[in-house]
PDB file of C-alpha atoms in Angstrom:
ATOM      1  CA  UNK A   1      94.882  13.035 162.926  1.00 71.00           C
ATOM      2  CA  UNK A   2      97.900  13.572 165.127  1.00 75.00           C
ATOM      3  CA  UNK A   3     100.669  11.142 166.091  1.00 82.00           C
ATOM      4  CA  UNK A   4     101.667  13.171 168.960  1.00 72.00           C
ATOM      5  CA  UNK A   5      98.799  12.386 171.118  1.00 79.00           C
ATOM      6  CA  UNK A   6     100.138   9.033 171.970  1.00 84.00           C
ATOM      7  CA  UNK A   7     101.232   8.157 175.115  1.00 88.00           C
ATOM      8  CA  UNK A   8     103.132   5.528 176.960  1.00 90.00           C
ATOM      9  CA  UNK A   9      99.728   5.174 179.383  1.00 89.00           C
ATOM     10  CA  UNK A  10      97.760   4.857 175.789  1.00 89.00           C
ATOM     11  CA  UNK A  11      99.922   2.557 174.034  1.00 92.00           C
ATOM     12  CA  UNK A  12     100.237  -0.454 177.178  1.00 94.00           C
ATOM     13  CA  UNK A  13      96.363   0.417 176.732  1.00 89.00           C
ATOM     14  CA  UNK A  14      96.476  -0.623 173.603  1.00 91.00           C
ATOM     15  CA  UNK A  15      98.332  -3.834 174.183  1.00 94.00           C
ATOM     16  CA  UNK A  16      95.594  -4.792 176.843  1.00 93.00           C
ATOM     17  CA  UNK A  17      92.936  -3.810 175.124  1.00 92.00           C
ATOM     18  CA  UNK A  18      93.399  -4.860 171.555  1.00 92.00           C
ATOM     19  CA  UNK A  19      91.431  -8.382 171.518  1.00 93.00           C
ATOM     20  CA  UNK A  20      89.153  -7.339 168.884  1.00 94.00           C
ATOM     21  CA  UNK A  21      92.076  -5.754 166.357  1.00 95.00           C
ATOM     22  CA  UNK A  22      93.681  -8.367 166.991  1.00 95.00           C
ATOM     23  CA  UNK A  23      90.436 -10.904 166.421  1.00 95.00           C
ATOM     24  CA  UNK A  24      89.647  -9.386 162.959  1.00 95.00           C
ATOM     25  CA  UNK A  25      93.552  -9.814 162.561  1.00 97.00           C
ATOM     26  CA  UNK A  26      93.166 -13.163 162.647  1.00 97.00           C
ATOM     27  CA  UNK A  27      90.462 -13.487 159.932  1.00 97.00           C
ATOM     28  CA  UNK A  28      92.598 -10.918 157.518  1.00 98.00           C
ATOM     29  CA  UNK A  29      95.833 -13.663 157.830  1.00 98.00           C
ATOM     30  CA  UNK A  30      93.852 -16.788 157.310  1.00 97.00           C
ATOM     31  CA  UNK A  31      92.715 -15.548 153.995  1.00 98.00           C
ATOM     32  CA  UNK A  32      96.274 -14.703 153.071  1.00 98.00           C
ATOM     33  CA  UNK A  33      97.155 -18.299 153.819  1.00 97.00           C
ATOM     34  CA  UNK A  34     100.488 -17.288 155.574  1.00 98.00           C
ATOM     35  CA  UNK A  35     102.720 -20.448 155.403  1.00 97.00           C
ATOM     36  CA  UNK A  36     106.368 -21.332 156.538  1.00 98.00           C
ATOM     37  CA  UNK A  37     109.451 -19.886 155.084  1.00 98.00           C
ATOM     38  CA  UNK A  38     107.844 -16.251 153.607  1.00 99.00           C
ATOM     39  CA  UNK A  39     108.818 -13.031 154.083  1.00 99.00           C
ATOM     40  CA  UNK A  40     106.083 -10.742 155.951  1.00 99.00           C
ATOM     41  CA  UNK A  41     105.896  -7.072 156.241  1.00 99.00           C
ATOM     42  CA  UNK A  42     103.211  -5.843 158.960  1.00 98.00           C
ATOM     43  CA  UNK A  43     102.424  -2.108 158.344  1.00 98.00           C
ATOM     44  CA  UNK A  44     100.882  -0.631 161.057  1.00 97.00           C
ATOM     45  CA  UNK A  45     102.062  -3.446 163.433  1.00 97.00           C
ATOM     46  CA  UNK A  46     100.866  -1.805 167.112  1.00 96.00           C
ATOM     47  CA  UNK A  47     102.155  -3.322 169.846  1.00 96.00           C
ATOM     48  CA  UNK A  48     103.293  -6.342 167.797  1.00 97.00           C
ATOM     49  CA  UNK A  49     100.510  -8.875 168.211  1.00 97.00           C
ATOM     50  CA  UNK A  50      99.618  -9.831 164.860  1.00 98.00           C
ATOM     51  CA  UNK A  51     103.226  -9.831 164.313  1.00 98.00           C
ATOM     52  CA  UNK A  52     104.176 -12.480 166.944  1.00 98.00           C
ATOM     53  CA  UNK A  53     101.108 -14.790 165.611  1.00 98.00           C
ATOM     54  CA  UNK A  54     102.362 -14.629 162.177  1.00 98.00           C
ATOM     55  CA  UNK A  55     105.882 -15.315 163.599  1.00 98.00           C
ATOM     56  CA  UNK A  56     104.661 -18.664 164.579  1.00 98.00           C
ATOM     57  CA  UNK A  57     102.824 -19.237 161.046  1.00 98.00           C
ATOM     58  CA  UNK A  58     106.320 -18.336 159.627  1.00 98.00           C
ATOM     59  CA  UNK A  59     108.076 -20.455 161.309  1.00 98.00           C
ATOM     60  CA  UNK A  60     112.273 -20.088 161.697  1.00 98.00           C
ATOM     61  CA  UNK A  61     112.307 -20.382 158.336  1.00 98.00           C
ATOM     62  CA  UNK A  62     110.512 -17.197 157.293  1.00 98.00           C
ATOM     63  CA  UNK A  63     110.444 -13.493 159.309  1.00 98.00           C
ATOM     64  CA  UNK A  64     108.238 -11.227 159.805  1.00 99.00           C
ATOM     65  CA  UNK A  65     108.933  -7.112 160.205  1.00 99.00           C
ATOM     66  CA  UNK A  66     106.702  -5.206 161.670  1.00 98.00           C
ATOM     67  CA  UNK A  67     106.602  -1.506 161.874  1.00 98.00           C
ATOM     68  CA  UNK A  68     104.453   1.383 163.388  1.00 96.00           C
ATOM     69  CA  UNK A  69     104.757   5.198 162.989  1.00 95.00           C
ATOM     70  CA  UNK A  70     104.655   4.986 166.832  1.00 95.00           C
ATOM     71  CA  UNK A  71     107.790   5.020 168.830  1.00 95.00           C
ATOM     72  CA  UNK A  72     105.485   4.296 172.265  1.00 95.00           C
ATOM     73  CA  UNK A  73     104.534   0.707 170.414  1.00 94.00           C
ATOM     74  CA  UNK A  74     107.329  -0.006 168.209  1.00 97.00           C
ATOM     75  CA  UNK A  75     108.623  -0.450 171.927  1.00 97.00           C
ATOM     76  CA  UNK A  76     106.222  -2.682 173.278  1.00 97.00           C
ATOM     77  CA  UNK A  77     106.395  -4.869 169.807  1.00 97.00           C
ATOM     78  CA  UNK A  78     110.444  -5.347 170.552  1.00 97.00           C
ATOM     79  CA  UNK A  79     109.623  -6.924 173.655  1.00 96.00           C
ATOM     80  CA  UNK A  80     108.099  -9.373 171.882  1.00 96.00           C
ATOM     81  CA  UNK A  81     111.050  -9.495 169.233  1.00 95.00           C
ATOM     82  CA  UNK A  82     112.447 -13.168 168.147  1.00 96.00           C
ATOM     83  CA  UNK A  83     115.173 -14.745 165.494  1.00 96.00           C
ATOM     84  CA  UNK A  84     111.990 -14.151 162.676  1.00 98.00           C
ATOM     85  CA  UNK A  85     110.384 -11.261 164.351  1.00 98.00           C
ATOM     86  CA  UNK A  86     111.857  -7.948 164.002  1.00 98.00           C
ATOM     87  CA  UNK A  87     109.891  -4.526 165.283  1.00 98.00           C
ATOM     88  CA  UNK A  88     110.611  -1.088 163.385  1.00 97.00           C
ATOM     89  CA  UNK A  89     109.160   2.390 163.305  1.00 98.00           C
ATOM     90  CA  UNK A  90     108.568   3.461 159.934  1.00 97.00           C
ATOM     91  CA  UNK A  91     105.416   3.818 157.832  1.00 96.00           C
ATOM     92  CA  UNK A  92     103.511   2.640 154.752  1.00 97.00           C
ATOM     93  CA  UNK A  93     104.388   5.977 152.769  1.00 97.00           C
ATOM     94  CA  UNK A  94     107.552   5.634 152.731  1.00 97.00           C
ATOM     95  CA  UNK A  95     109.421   2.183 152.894  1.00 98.00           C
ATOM     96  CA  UNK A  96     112.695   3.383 151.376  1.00 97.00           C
ATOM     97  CA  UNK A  97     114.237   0.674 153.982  1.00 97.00           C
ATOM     98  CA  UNK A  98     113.406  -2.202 152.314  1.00 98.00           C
ATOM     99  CA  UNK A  99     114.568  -3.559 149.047  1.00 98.00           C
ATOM    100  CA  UNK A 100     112.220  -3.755 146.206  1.00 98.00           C
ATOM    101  CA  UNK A 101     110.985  -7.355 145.444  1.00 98.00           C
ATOM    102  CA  UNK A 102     111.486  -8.133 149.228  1.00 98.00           C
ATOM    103  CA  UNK A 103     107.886  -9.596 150.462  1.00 99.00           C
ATOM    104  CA  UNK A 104     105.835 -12.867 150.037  1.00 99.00           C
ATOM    105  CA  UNK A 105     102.586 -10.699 152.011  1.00 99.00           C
ATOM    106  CA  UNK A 106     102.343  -7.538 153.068  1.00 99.00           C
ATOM    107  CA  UNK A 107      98.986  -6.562 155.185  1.00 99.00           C
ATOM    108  CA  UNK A 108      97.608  -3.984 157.064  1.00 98.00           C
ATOM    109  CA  UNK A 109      95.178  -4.492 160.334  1.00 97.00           C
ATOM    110  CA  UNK A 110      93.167  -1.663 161.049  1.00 95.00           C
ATOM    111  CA  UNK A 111      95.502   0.646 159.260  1.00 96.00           C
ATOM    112  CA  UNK A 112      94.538   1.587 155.778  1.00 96.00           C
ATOM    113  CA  UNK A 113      91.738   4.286 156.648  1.00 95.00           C
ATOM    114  CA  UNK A 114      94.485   5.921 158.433  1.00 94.00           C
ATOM    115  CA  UNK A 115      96.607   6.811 155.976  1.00 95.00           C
ATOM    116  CA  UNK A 116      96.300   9.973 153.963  1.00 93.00           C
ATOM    117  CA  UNK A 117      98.191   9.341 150.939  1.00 96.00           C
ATOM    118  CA  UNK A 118      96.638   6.121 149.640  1.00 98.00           C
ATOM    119  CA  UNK A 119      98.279   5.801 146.365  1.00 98.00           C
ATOM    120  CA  UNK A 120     101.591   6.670 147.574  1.00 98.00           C
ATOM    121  CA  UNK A 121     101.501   4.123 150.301  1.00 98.00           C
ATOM    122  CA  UNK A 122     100.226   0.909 147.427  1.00 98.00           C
ATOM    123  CA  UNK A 123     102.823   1.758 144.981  1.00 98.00           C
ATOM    124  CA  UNK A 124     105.545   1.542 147.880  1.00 99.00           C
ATOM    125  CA  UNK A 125     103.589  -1.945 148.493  1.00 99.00           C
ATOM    126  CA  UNK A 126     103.518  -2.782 145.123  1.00 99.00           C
ATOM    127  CA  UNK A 127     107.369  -2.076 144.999  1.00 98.00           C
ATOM    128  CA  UNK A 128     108.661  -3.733 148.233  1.00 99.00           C
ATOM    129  CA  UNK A 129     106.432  -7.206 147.221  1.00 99.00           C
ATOM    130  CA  UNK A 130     107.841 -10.224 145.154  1.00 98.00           C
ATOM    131  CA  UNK A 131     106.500 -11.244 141.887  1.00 98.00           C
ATOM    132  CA  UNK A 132     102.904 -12.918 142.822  1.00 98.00           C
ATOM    133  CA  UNK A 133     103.259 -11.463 146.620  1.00 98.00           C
ATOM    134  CA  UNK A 134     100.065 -10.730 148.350  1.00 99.00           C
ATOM    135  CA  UNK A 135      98.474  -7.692 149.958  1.00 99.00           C
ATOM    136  CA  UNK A 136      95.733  -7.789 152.377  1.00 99.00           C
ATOM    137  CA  UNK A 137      94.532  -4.886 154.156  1.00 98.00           C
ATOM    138  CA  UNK A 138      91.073  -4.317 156.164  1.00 98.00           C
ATOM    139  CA  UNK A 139      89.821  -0.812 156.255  1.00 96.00           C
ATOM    140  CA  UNK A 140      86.584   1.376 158.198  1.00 94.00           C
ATOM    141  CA  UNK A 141      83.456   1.705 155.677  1.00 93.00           C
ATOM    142  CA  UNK A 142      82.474   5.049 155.387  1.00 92.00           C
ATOM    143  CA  UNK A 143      78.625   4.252 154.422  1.00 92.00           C
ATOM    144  CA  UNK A 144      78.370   1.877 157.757  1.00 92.00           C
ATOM    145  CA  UNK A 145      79.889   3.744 161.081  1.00 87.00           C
ATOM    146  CA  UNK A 146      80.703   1.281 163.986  1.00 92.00           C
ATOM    147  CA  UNK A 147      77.914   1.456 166.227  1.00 92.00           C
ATOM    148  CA  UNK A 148      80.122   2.957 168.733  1.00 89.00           C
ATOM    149  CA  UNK A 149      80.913   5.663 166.547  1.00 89.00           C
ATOM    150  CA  UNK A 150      76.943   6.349 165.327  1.00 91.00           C
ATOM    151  CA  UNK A 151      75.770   6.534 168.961  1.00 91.00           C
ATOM    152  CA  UNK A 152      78.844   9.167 169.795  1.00 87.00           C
ATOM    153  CA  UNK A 153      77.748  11.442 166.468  1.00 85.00           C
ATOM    154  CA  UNK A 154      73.916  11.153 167.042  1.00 88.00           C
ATOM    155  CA  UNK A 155      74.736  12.650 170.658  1.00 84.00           C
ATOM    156  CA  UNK A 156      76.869  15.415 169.726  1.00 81.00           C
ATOM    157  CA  UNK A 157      74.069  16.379 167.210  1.00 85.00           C
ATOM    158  CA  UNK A 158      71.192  16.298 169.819  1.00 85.00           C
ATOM    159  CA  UNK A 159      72.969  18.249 172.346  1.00 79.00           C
ATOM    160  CA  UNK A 160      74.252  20.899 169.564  1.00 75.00           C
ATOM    161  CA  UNK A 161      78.038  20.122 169.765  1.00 70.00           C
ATOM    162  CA  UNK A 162      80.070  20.302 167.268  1.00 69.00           C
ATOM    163  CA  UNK A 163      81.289  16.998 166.031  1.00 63.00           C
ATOM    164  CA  UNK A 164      84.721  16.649 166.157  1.00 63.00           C
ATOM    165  CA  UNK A 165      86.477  15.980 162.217  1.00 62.00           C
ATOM    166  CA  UNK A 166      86.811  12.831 161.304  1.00 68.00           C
ATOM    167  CA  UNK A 167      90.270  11.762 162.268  1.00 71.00           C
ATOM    168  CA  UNK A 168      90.429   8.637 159.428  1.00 84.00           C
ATOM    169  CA  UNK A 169      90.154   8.608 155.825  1.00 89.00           C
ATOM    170  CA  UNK A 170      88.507   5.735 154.887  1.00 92.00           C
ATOM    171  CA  UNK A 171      87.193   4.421 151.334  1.00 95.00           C
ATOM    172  CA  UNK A 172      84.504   2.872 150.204  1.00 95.00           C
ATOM    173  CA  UNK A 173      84.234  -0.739 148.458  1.00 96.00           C
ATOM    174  CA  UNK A 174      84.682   0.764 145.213  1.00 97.00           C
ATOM    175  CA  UNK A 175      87.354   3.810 145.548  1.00 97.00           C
ATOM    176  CA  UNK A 176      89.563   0.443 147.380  1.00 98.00           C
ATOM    177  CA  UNK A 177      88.645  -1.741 144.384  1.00 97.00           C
ATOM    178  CA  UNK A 178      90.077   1.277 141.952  1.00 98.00           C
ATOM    179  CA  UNK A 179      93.049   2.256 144.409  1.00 98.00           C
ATOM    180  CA  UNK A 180      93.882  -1.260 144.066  1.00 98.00           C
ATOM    181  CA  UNK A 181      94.015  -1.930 140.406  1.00 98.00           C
ATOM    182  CA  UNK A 182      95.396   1.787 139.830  1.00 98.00           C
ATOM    183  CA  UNK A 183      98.639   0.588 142.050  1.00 98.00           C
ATOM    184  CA  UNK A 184      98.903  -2.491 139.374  1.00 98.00           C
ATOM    185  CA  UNK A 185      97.537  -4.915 141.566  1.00 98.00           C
ATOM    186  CA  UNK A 186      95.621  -7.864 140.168  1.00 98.00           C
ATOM    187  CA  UNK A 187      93.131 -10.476 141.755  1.00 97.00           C
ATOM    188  CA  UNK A 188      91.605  -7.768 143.731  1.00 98.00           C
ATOM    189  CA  UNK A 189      88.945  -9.062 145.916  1.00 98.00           C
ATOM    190  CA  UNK A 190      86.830  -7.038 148.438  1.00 98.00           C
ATOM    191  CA  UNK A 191      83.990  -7.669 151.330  1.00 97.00           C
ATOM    192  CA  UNK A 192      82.321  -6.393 153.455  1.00 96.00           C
ATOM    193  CA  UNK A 193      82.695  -8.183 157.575  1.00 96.00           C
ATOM    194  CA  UNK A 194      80.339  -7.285 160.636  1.00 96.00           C
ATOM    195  CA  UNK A 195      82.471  -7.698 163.903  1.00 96.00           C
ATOM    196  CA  UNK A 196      81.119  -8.008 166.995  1.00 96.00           C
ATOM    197  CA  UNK A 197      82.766  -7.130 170.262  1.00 95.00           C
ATOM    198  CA  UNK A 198      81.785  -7.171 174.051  1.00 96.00           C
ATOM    199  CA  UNK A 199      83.023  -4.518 175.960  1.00 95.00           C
ATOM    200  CA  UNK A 200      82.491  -4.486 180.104  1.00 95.00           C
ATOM    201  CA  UNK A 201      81.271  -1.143 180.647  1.00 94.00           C
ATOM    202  CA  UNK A 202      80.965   2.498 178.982  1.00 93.00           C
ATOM    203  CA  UNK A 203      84.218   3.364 180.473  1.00 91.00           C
ATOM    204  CA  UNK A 204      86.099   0.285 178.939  1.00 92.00           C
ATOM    205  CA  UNK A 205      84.606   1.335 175.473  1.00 92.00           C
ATOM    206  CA  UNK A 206      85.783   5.087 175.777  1.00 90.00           C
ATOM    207  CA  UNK A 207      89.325   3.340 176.870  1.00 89.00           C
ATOM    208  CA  UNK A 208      89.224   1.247 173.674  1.00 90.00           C
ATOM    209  CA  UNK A 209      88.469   3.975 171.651  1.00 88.00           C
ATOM    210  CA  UNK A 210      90.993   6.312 172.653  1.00 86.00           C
ATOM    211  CA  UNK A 211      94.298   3.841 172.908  1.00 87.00           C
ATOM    212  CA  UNK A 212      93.143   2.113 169.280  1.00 87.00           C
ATOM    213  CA  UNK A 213      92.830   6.115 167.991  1.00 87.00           C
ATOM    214  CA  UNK A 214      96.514   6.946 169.544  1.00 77.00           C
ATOM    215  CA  UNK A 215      94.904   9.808 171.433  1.00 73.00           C
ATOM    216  CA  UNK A 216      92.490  10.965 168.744  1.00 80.00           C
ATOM    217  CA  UNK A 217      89.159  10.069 170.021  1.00 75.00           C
ATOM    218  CA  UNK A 218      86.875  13.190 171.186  1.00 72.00           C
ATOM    219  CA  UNK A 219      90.527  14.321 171.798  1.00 69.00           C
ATOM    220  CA  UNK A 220      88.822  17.798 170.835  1.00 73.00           C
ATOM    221  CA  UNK A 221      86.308  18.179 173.367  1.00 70.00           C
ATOM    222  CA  UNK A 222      86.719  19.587 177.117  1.00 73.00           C
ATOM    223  CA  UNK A 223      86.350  17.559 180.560  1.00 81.00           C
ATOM    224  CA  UNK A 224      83.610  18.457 180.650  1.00 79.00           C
ATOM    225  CA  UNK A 225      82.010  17.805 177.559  1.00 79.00           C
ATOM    226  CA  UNK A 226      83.652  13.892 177.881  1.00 81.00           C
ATOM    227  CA  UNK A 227      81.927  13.800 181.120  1.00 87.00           C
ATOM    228  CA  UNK A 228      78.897  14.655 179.526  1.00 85.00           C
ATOM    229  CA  UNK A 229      78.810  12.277 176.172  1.00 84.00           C
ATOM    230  CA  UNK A 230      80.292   9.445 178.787  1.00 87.00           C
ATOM    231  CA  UNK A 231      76.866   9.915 181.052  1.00 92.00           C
ATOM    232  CA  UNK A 232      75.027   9.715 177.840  1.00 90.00           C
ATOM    233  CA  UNK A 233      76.257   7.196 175.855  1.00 91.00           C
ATOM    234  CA  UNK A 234      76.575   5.177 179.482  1.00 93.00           C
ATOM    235  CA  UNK A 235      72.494   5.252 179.622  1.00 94.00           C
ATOM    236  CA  UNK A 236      72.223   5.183 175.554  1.00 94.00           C
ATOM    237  CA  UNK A 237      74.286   1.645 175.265  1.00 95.00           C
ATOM    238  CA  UNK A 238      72.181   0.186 177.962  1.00 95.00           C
ATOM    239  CA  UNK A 239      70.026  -1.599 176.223  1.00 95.00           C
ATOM    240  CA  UNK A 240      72.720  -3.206 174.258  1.00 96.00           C
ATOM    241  CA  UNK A 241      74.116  -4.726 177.415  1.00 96.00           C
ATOM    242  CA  UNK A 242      73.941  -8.955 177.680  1.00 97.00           C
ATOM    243  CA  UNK A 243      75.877 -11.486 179.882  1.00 97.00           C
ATOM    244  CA  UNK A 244      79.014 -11.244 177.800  1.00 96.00           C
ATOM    245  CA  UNK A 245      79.147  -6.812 178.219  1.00 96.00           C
ATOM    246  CA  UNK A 246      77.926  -4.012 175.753  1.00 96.00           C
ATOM    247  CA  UNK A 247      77.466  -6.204 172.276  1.00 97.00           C
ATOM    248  CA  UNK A 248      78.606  -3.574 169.630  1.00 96.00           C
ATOM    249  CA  UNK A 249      79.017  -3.969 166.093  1.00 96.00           C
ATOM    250  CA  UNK A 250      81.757  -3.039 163.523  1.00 95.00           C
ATOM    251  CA  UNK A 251      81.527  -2.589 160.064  1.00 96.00           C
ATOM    252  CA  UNK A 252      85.160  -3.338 157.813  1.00 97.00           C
ATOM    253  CA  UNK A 253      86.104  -3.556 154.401  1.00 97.00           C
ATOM    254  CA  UNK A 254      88.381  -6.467 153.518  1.00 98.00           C
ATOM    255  CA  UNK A 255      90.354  -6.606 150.745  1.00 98.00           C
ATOM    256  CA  UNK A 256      93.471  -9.038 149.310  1.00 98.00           C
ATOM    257  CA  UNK A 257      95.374  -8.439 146.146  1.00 98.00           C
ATOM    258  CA  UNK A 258      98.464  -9.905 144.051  1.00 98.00           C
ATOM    259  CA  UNK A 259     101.307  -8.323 142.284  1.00 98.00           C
ATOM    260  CA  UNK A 260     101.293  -9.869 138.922  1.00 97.00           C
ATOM    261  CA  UNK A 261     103.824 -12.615 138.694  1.00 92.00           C
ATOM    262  CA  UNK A 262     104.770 -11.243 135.585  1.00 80.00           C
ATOM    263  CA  UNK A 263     105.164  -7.280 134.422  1.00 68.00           C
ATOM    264  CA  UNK A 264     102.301  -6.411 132.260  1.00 60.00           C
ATOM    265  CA  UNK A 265     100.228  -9.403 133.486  1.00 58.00           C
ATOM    266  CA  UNK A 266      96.316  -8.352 134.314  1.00 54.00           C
ATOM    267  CA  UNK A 267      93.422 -10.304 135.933  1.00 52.00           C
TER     268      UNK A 267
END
């Protein structure tokens, strides 16, 4: 997986094209029942758009940083910056610029399978939330590939080309329930969501793909061979096509945690 692949064409893609990050978003704050007045961290914030809705949840009384490893979309998000809203680059590794004890939530959207160094990245979330604070995160399932992604790997294997690595590192139900709980967390609670999305056309999909992967998707393969898979998977996704666009399913992991109000606690 490569930052560098971003671009300023991919990122205002990204910002037009993130409805169903955005969606699932939506289902990931709800659960952490965001109220006025608290403190919210947003790692992995995009282009900010999760961030501005949980501005308004907020209120003026509470704020809500968001940051992004991304300079191309920490950009965009600062457009959207307000008195509570505040856009940063910086990532979940490493967040020596915040205080410990500093949070009321802390989530992740669509982030957590792309980080490498899972523990590291919990015990910095661990650190930066209050006493009590509350971590939600939603994550790819490695045993269920988006049907987007299945499609894409069954035609690389029936033409002969080599699929290109993985560029996430995602868990399974069980390896997040033990991250969890080996970071201290208690309360842990996992699930499993189907999304569905509509997409207008093969070409919109590919888009999608490659602005939500910063330049990752079948960044690997030639013009030619992305001419190729887009012909196929055009006639292969066909069938899935209905009023709305191409209905495609996605398969995430949700998860929510606490800190223990107290040091030792356990549950």
């Amino acid at each position: 997986m490569s930052l560098a692949l971003d671009s300023p064409d991919l990122a205002l893609a990204y910002e037009r094209t993130s409805d169903p990050q955005f969606k699932h978003g939506q289902i990931l704050v709800k659960a952490l029942n965001i109220g006025p007045g608290e403190q919210v961290l947003d790692l992995g914030a995009g282009t900010g758009r999760l961030g501005a809705y949980v501005a308004e949840l907020v209120g003026p009384a509470g704020q809500v940083i968001a940051i992004d490893p991304l300079p191309l979309r920490v950009d965009i998000a600062q457009a959207k910056a307000k008195p509570n809203l505040e856009a940063r680059v910086g990532r979940a590794e490493d967040l020596s610029q915040f205080a410990s004890d500093e949070f009321d939530v802390v989530y992740l959207n669509s982030v957590f399978h792309w980080i490498a160094d899972k523990p590291r990245a919990l015990r910095e979330i661990f650190r930066v939330l209050k006493p009590g604070g509350r971590l939600g995160l939603n994550s790819a399932d490695p045993h269920r590939l988006h049907q987007f992604r299945r499609h894409v790997a069954e035609i690389f294997n029936e033409q002969g080309i080599d699929a290109p690595a993985n560029a996430t590192i995602p868990v399974d139900q069980q390896e997040l329930q033990a991250l969890l709980s080996a970071a201290g967390f208690v309360h842990v609670e996992t699930r499993h969501h189907t999304l569905v999305d509509f997409h207008p056309d093969v070409d919109s999909l590919i888009a999608w793909s490659r602005s939500s992967s910063f330049g990752n998707s079948l960044a690997s393969l030639s013009n030619i061979q992305q001419t190729q898979l887009r012909d196929v998977l055009a006639q292969r996704l066909e069938p899935f096509r209905t009023p709305d666009g191409l209905r495609l399913e996605r398969y995430l992991i949700f998860a929510t945690a606490r800190r223990p109000a107290v040091a030792g606690a356990s549950g």
